[in-house]
């Protein structure tokens, strides 16, 4: 069976798929923020207000735009560790079924976190989604440390 960071290695191939999903989701948060800025006419800087013919910047913040930005920030705090730790975890040669389950749980938890955050679904739903993803990353980190010890 193929090992290492090769698409012939089933664990790497599955990891690449789920990492691609969560990275794409994270990347989409930027254009999604822009869509809301244009719709709500609340921009990031003075020159943007000029560009959209809105006169001087009001300096006001929009709660929904701030929510989208927080969601994006939270993705960055969790998805980047997943990609880095996940690559090291693949190199430990884990059981395929266990690894794929972890990748699926992480991707599912982050997609759910976004839906919950953007729709302001009451807590503790967002905290649970966040903790599930954090749990996967922590599990993989300990597997890497154990293998490298
Ligand atoms: N940077 C995060 C660290 C803790 C965290 O990620 N909490 C989760 C569950 S409550 C979350 O969704 N935080 C909201 C956020 O990061 O905007 C924060 O400031 O809240």
GROMACS .gro file of C-alpha atoms and ligand atoms in nm:
model
  169
    1UNK     CA    1   0.000   0.000   0.000
    2UNK     CA    2   0.131   0.351  -0.093
    3UNK     CA    3   0.240   0.577   0.192
    4UNK     CA    4   0.331   0.942   0.233
    5UNK     CA    5   0.198   1.253   0.061
    6UNK     CA    6   0.095   1.085  -0.262
    7UNK     CA    7  -0.249   1.049  -0.420
    8UNK     CA    8  -0.175   0.676  -0.439
    9UNK     CA    9  -0.199   0.683  -0.058
   10UNK     CA   10  -0.572   0.657   0.018
   11UNK     CA   11  -0.539   0.847   0.347
   12UNK     CA   12  -0.364   1.139   0.175
   13UNK     CA   13  -0.612   1.137  -0.110
   14UNK     CA   14  -0.909   1.158   0.133
   15UNK     CA   15  -0.728   1.421   0.338
   16UNK     CA   16  -0.667   1.631   0.025
   17UNK     CA   17  -1.038   1.613  -0.059
   18UNK     CA   18  -1.163   1.724   0.283
   19UNK     CA   19  -0.886   1.984   0.324
   20UNK     CA   20  -0.987   2.121  -0.017
   21UNK     CA   21  -1.351   2.144   0.095
   22UNK     CA   22  -1.276   2.338   0.415
   23UNK     CA   23  -1.016   2.560   0.245
   24UNK     CA   24  -1.260   2.645  -0.032
   25UNK     CA   25  -1.527   2.723   0.228
   26UNK     CA   26  -1.282   2.951   0.409
   27UNK     CA   27  -1.183   3.127   0.086
   28UNK     CA   28  -1.549   3.190   0.001
   29UNK     CA   29  -1.589   3.394   0.319
   30UNK     CA   30  -1.400   3.686   0.156
   31UNK     CA   31  -1.634   3.730  -0.144
   32UNK     CA   32  -1.928   3.665   0.090
   33UNK     CA   33  -1.810   3.957   0.305
   34UNK     CA   34  -1.785   4.176  -0.006
   35UNK     CA   35  -2.139   4.084  -0.113
   36UNK     CA   36  -2.268   4.199   0.226
   37UNK     CA   37  -2.059   4.516   0.218
   38UNK     CA   38  -2.207   4.615  -0.120
   39UNK     CA   39  -2.562   4.522  -0.017
   40UNK     CA   40  -2.539   4.714   0.311
   41UNK     CA   41  -2.315   4.994   0.180
   42UNK     CA   42  -2.069   4.954   0.465
   43UNK     CA   43  -1.712   4.946   0.343
   44UNK     CA   44  -1.369   4.873   0.486
   45UNK     CA   45  -1.195   5.201   0.406
   46UNK     CA   46  -1.239   5.565   0.303
   47UNK     CA   47  -1.132   5.498  -0.057
   48UNK     CA   48  -1.396   5.225  -0.087
   49UNK     CA   49  -1.669   5.477   0.008
   50UNK     CA   50  -1.533   5.710  -0.261
   51UNK     CA   51  -1.520   5.424  -0.517
   52UNK     CA   52  -1.886   5.339  -0.451
   53UNK     CA   53  -1.986   5.707  -0.462
   54UNK     CA   54  -2.093   5.708  -0.099
   55UNK     CA   55  -1.905   6.015   0.017
   56UNK     CA   56  -1.690   6.013   0.330
   57UNK     CA   57  -1.666   5.698   0.541
   58UNK     CA   58  -1.926   5.690   0.817
   59UNK     CA   59  -1.708   5.474   1.040
   60UNK     CA   60  -2.013   5.270   1.136
   61UNK     CA   61  -1.998   4.894   1.165
   62UNK     CA   62  -2.268   4.657   1.051
   63UNK     CA   63  -2.341   4.368   1.291
   64UNK     CA   64  -2.400   4.115   1.013
   65UNK     CA   65  -2.081   4.204   0.829
   66UNK     CA   66  -1.892   4.172   1.157
   67UNK     CA   67  -2.053   3.830   1.203
   68UNK     CA   68  -1.934   3.715   0.858
   69UNK     CA   69  -1.585   3.848   0.935
   70UNK     CA   70  -1.578   3.669   1.273
   71UNK     CA   71  -1.687   3.347   1.105
   72UNK     CA   72  -1.403   3.388   0.853
   73UNK     CA   73  -1.154   3.460   1.132
   74UNK     CA   74  -1.271   3.152   1.320
   75UNK     CA   75  -1.221   2.940   1.007
   76UNK     CA   76  -0.864   3.068   0.980
   77UNK     CA   77  -0.802   2.976   1.345
   78UNK     CA   78  -0.920   2.620   1.289
   79UNK     CA   79  -0.880   2.524   0.922
   80UNK     CA   80  -0.512   2.622   0.895
   81UNK     CA   81  -0.422   2.401   1.196
   82UNK     CA   82  -0.629   2.118   1.041
   83UNK     CA   83  -0.434   2.138   0.714
   84UNK     CA   84  -0.094   2.150   0.887
   85UNK     CA   85  -0.162   1.888   1.155
   86UNK     CA   86  -0.351   1.674   0.904
   87UNK     CA   87  -0.049   1.654   0.674
   88UNK     CA   88   0.169   1.535   0.964
   89UNK     CA   89  -0.104   1.293   1.073
   90UNK     CA   90  -0.115   1.139   0.724
   91UNK     CA   91   0.259   1.072   0.759
   92UNK     CA   92   0.202   0.870   1.079
   93UNK     CA   93   0.039   0.600   0.860
   94UNK     CA   94  -0.300   0.591   1.040
   95UNK     CA   95  -0.575   0.335   0.991
   96UNK     CA   96  -0.769   0.443   0.678
   97UNK     CA   97  -1.118   0.414   0.829
   98UNK     CA   98  -1.021   0.610   1.143
   99UNK     CA   99  -0.848   0.883   0.943
  100UNK     CA  100  -1.135   0.925   0.697
  101UNK     CA  101  -1.385   0.942   0.985
  102UNK     CA  102  -1.178   1.219   1.150
  103UNK     CA  103  -1.153   1.418   0.825
  104UNK     CA  104  -1.528   1.389   0.766
  105UNK     CA  105  -1.613   1.490   1.122
  106UNK     CA  106  -1.384   1.795   1.097
  107UNK     CA  107  -1.524   1.909   0.760
  108UNK     CA  108  -1.882   1.854   0.881
  109UNK     CA  109  -1.821   2.044   1.204
  110UNK     CA  110  -1.676   2.345   1.019
  111UNK     CA  111  -1.961   2.356   0.764
  112UNK     CA  112  -2.208   2.338   1.051
  113UNK     CA  113  -2.018   2.606   1.244
  114UNK     CA  114  -2.064   2.841   0.947
  115UNK     CA  115  -2.436   2.771   0.907
  116UNK     CA  116  -2.489   2.818   1.280
  117UNK     CA  117  -2.282   3.137   1.302
  118UNK     CA  118  -2.422   3.311   0.993
  119UNK     CA  119  -2.780   3.233   1.096
  120UNK     CA  120  -2.726   3.333   1.461
  121UNK     CA  121  -2.856   2.996   1.582
  122UNK     CA  122  -2.856   3.004   1.965
  123UNK     CA  123  -2.571   2.865   2.169
  124UNK     CA  124  -2.445   2.609   2.262
  125UNK     CA  125  -2.479   2.487   1.900
  126UNK     CA  126  -2.183   2.693   1.770
  127UNK     CA  127  -1.967   2.605   2.069
  128UNK     CA  128  -2.037   2.234   2.010
  129UNK     CA  129  -1.950   2.258   1.639
  130UNK     CA  130  -1.629   2.442   1.729
  131UNK     CA  131  -1.534   2.190   2.001
  132UNK     CA  132  -1.589   1.892   1.770
  133UNK     CA  133  -1.343   2.040   1.516
  134UNK     CA  134  -1.097   2.130   1.789
  135UNK     CA  135  -1.127   1.775   1.923
  136UNK     CA  136  -1.031   1.628   1.583
  137UNK     CA  137  -0.728   1.858   1.555
  138UNK     CA  138  -0.622   1.774   1.912
  139UNK     CA  139  -0.658   1.400   1.848
  140UNK     CA  140  -0.442   1.423   1.535
  141UNK     CA  141  -0.184   1.639   1.713
  142UNK     CA  142  -0.143   1.379   1.989
  143UNK     CA  143  -0.115   1.100   1.729
  144UNK     CA  144   0.166   1.296   1.560
  145UNK     CA  145   0.346   1.359   1.892
  146UNK     CA  146   0.313   0.991   1.988
  147UNK     CA  147   0.449   0.873   1.653
  148UNK     CA  148   0.739   1.120   1.659
  149UNK     CA  149   0.840   1.057   2.022
  150LIG     N1  150  -1.112   3.336   1.879
  150LIG     C1  151  -1.226   3.265   1.934
  150LIG     C2  152  -1.171   3.156   2.030
  150LIG     C3  153  -1.279   3.064   2.089
  150LIG     C4  154  -1.372   3.007   1.982
  150LIG     O1  155  -1.331   2.980   1.867
  150LIG     N2  156  -1.500   2.992   2.016
  150LIG     C5  157  -1.597   2.943   1.920
  150LIG     C6  158  -1.714   2.876   1.995
  150LIG     S1  159  -1.799   2.982   2.105
  150LIG     C7  160  -1.652   3.053   1.831
  150LIG     O2  161  -1.730   3.025   1.742
  150LIG     N3  162  -1.614   3.180   1.859
  150LIG     C8  163  -1.665   3.293   1.788
  150LIG     C9  164  -1.563   3.368   1.709
  150LIG     O3  165  -1.448   3.325   1.696
  150LIG     O4  166  -1.602   3.471   1.652
  150LIG    C10  167  -1.317   3.365   2.006
  150LIG     O5  168  -1.277   3.480   2.027
  150LIG     O6  169  -1.432   3.330   2.037
   0.00000   0.00000   0.00000
